[in-house]
GROMACS .gro file of C-alpha atoms in nm:
model
  186
    1UNK     CA    1  -2.051  -2.741  -2.338
    2UNK     CA    2  -1.745  -2.517  -2.369
    3UNK     CA    3  -1.523  -2.566  -2.670
    4UNK     CA    4  -1.165  -2.658  -2.577
    5UNK     CA    5  -0.926  -2.473  -2.802
    6UNK     CA    6  -0.571  -2.610  -2.816
    7UNK     CA    7  -0.312  -2.361  -2.697
    8UNK     CA    8   0.048  -2.330  -2.809
    9UNK     CA    9   0.304  -2.310  -2.529
   10UNK     CA   10   0.613  -2.117  -2.629
   11UNK     CA   11   0.960  -2.214  -2.511
   12UNK     CA   12   1.215  -1.960  -2.393
   13UNK     CA   13   1.409  -2.022  -2.719
   14UNK     CA   14   1.100  -1.950  -2.931
   15UNK     CA   15   1.030  -1.641  -2.723
   16UNK     CA   16   1.380  -1.507  -2.797
   17UNK     CA   17   1.347  -1.595  -3.165
   18UNK     CA   18   1.027  -1.388  -3.177
   19UNK     CA   19   1.223  -1.093  -3.044
   20UNK     CA   20   1.512  -1.149  -3.286
   21UNK     CA   21   1.278  -1.161  -3.587
   22UNK     CA   22   1.070  -0.861  -3.483
   23UNK     CA   23   0.751  -1.045  -3.388
   24UNK     CA   24   0.812  -0.908  -3.039
   25UNK     CA   25   0.955  -0.558  -3.035
   26UNK     CA   26   1.192  -0.415  -2.776
   27UNK     CA   27   0.924  -0.176  -2.654
   28UNK     CA   28   0.669  -0.456  -2.599
   29UNK     CA   29   0.616  -0.507  -2.226
   30UNK     CA   30   0.572  -0.883  -2.209
   31UNK     CA   31   0.697  -1.177  -2.008
   32UNK     CA   32   0.687  -1.552  -2.063
   33UNK     CA   33   0.519  -1.757  -1.791
   34UNK     CA   34   0.454  -2.128  -1.834
   35UNK     CA   35   0.464  -2.096  -2.212
   36UNK     CA   36   0.224  -1.802  -2.234
   37UNK     CA   37   0.331  -1.457  -2.342
   38UNK     CA   38   0.165  -1.218  -2.101
   39UNK     CA   39   0.132  -0.847  -2.157
   40UNK     CA   40   0.259  -0.655  -1.855
   41UNK     CA   41   0.054  -0.370  -1.712
   42UNK     CA   42   0.188  -0.015  -1.751
   43UNK     CA   43   0.396   0.100  -1.455
   44UNK     CA   44   0.221   0.376  -1.263
   45UNK     CA   45   0.394   0.644  -1.055
   46UNK     CA   46   0.327   0.479  -0.718
   47UNK     CA   47   0.447   0.141  -0.849
   48UNK     CA   48   0.767   0.294  -0.991
   49UNK     CA   49   0.831   0.488  -0.671
   50UNK     CA   50   0.795   0.169  -0.466
   51UNK     CA   51   1.042  -0.018  -0.692
   52UNK     CA   52   1.287   0.274  -0.664
   53UNK     CA   53   1.257   0.275  -0.284
   54UNK     CA   54   1.315  -0.101  -0.265
   55UNK     CA   55   1.616  -0.079  -0.495
   56UNK     CA   56   1.770   0.206  -0.297
   57UNK     CA   57   1.705   0.047   0.045
   58UNK     CA   58   1.828  -0.298  -0.055
   59UNK     CA   59   2.146  -0.167  -0.216
   60UNK     CA   60   2.215   0.050   0.090
   61UNK     CA   61   2.152  -0.221   0.352
   62UNK     CA   62   2.266  -0.546   0.193
   63UNK     CA   63   2.622  -0.678   0.176
   64UNK     CA   64   2.794  -0.576  -0.149
   65UNK     CA   65   2.827  -0.934  -0.274
   66UNK     CA   66   2.447  -0.976  -0.300
   67UNK     CA   67   2.293  -0.857  -0.626
   68UNK     CA   68   1.970  -0.660  -0.658
   69UNK     CA   69   1.811  -0.697  -1.005
   70UNK     CA   70   1.538  -0.456  -1.106
   71UNK     CA   71   1.272  -0.562  -1.357
   72UNK     CA   72   1.504  -0.811  -1.527
   73UNK     CA   73   1.431  -1.167  -1.641
   74UNK     CA   74   1.485  -1.479  -1.436
   75UNK     CA   75   1.498  -1.822  -1.602
   76UNK     CA   76   1.259  -2.085  -1.471
   77UNK     CA   77   1.263  -2.392  -1.691
   78UNK     CA   78   1.211  -2.421  -2.065
   79UNK     CA   79   0.883  -2.227  -2.070
   80UNK     CA   80   0.924  -1.930  -1.834
   81UNK     CA   81   1.118  -1.607  -1.805
   82UNK     CA   82   0.921  -1.373  -1.580
   83UNK     CA   83   1.050  -1.025  -1.498
   84UNK     CA   84   0.987  -0.959  -1.128
   85UNK     CA   85   1.010  -0.603  -1.005
   86UNK     CA   86   1.299  -0.695  -0.773
   87UNK     CA   87   1.508  -1.011  -0.750
   88UNK     CA   88   1.770  -1.059  -0.480
   89UNK     CA   89   2.045  -1.291  -0.604
   90UNK     CA   90   2.313  -1.495  -0.433
   91UNK     CA   91   2.668  -1.387  -0.511
   92UNK     CA   92   2.823  -1.526  -0.830
   93UNK     CA   93   2.948  -1.396  -1.164
   94UNK     CA   94   2.632  -1.362  -1.372
   95UNK     CA   95   2.812  -1.173  -1.649
   96UNK     CA   96   2.949  -1.494  -1.801
   97UNK     CA   97   2.633  -1.702  -1.758
   98UNK     CA   98   2.458  -1.853  -2.059
   99UNK     CA   99   2.111  -1.783  -1.922
  100UNK     CA  100   1.944  -1.555  -1.671
  101UNK     CA  101   1.959  -1.650  -1.301
  102UNK     CA  102   1.733  -1.937  -1.197
  103UNK     CA  103   1.567  -2.059  -0.877
  104UNK     CA  104   1.895  -2.182  -0.723
  105UNK     CA  105   2.040  -1.831  -0.759
  106UNK     CA  106   1.745  -1.648  -0.603
  107UNK     CA  107   1.709  -1.546  -0.239
  108UNK     CA  108   1.396  -1.332  -0.282
  109UNK     CA  109   1.149  -1.222  -0.550
  110UNK     CA  110   0.944  -0.907  -0.499
  111UNK     CA  111   0.638  -0.820  -0.708
  112UNK     CA  112   0.488  -0.474  -0.663
  113UNK     CA  113   0.115  -0.508  -0.719
  114UNK     CA  114  -0.152  -0.250  -0.774
  115UNK     CA  115  -0.368  -0.328  -1.078
  116UNK     CA  116  -0.207  -0.675  -1.108
  117UNK     CA  117  -0.274  -0.792  -0.751
  118UNK     CA  118  -0.522  -1.066  -0.847
  119UNK     CA  119  -0.297  -1.202  -1.122
  120UNK     CA  120   0.008  -1.194  -0.897
  121UNK     CA  121  -0.172  -1.387  -0.622
  122UNK     CA  122  -0.347  -1.641  -0.848
  123UNK     CA  123  -0.076  -1.700  -1.107
  124UNK     CA  124   0.266  -1.577  -1.003
  125UNK     CA  125   0.280  -1.683  -0.637
  126UNK     CA  126   0.186  -2.048  -0.717
  127UNK     CA  127   0.423  -2.039  -1.015
  128UNK     CA  128   0.713  -1.922  -0.796
  129UNK     CA  129   0.624  -2.188  -0.535
  130UNK     CA  130   0.635  -2.464  -0.801
  131UNK     CA  131   0.976  -2.331  -0.910
  132UNK     CA  132   1.104  -2.355  -0.551
  133UNK     CA  133   1.171  -1.983  -0.504
  134UNK     CA  134   1.242  -1.962  -0.129
  135UNK     CA  135   1.057  -1.638  -0.057
  136UNK     CA  136   0.824  -1.406  -0.248
  137UNK     CA  137   0.696  -1.067  -0.139
  138UNK     CA  138   0.385  -0.909  -0.283
  139UNK     CA  139   0.388  -0.536  -0.213
  140UNK     CA  140   0.012  -0.484  -0.211
  141UNK     CA  141  -0.033  -0.116  -0.298
  142UNK     CA  142  -0.413  -0.148  -0.286
  143UNK     CA  143  -0.408  -0.216   0.089
  144UNK     CA  144  -0.062  -0.080   0.182
  145UNK     CA  145   0.056  -0.417   0.311
  146UNK     CA  146   0.347  -0.646   0.223
  147UNK     CA  147   0.260  -1.014   0.195
  148UNK     CA  148   0.556  -1.243   0.261
  149UNK     CA  149   0.521  -1.595   0.120
  150UNK     CA  150   0.778  -1.852   0.235
  151UNK     CA  151   0.836  -2.229   0.264
  152UNK     CA  152   0.735  -2.341  -0.087
  153UNK     CA  153   0.568  -2.676  -0.131
  154UNK     CA  154   0.395  -2.786  -0.450
  155UNK     CA  155   0.170  -2.511  -0.586
  156UNK     CA  156   0.172  -2.293  -0.275
  157UNK     CA  157   0.372  -2.145   0.006
  158UNK     CA  158   0.308  -2.295   0.348
  159UNK     CA  159   0.362  -1.969   0.533
  160UNK     CA  160   0.210  -1.625   0.471
  161UNK     CA  161   0.284  -1.323   0.689
  162UNK     CA  162   0.151  -0.970   0.638
  163UNK     CA  163   0.343  -0.659   0.735
  164UNK     CA  164   0.177  -0.319   0.778
  165UNK     CA  165   0.294   0.039   0.819
  166UNK     CA  166   0.499   0.080   1.137
  167UNK     CA  167   0.644  -0.273   1.109
  168UNK     CA  168   0.976  -0.406   0.986
  169UNK     CA  169   1.029  -0.707   0.759
  170UNK     CA  170   1.327  -0.940   0.795
  171UNK     CA  171   1.491  -1.060   0.475
  172UNK     CA  172   1.534  -1.433   0.534
  173UNK     CA  173   1.890  -1.557   0.565
  174UNK     CA  174   2.047  -1.214   0.523
  175UNK     CA  175   2.016  -1.053   0.869
  176UNK     CA  176   1.868  -0.730   0.734
  177UNK     CA  177   1.527  -0.574   0.796
  178UNK     CA  178   1.331  -0.317   0.597
  179UNK     CA  179   1.068  -0.080   0.728
  180UNK     CA  180   0.732  -0.101   0.552
  181UNK     CA  181   0.707   0.280   0.570
  182UNK     CA  182   1.032   0.306   0.372
  183UNK     CA  183   0.893   0.082   0.095
  184UNK     CA  184   0.530   0.181   0.038
  185UNK     CA  185   0.481   0.541  -0.077
  186UNK     CA  186   0.190   0.738   0.067
   0.00000   0.00000   0.00000
């Protein structure tokens, strides 16, 4: 019989207090998901290049009023502040907000996955679905494919499409497409 050890779930407020008091340092690469502080994997060259390509392409193609956030927190309830690689936000003045953008502000979340592919599929995609994030892309660098999850319902997305080299991906509700070859580095 396995021993059940009680676990402490941290709130976003406690998470920030840990940073203010030095328990978490500025250089710590962590994010808070469902009350757990998760250590983030180091960013490799291919991962960073992919994020840079996405940032450049999105900022070039999208209307100016849409906001592209790169590796910045989003606020999902009292127990979660993940830091997706890319978040596409609806237009509004976020400078005067009291918390980071939340699910109602988000058009698209993109996670670039190489060593974290299993975690992103098993933990983050269902988490984003529960939060009601409309669309999530997993840029799967292991297989050079982009997995587009849409139509959230409960713990999952009802629709999954895969895009390969040579194909283009529409960004839902924006009228813009991206080429897979422009996103995934060789």
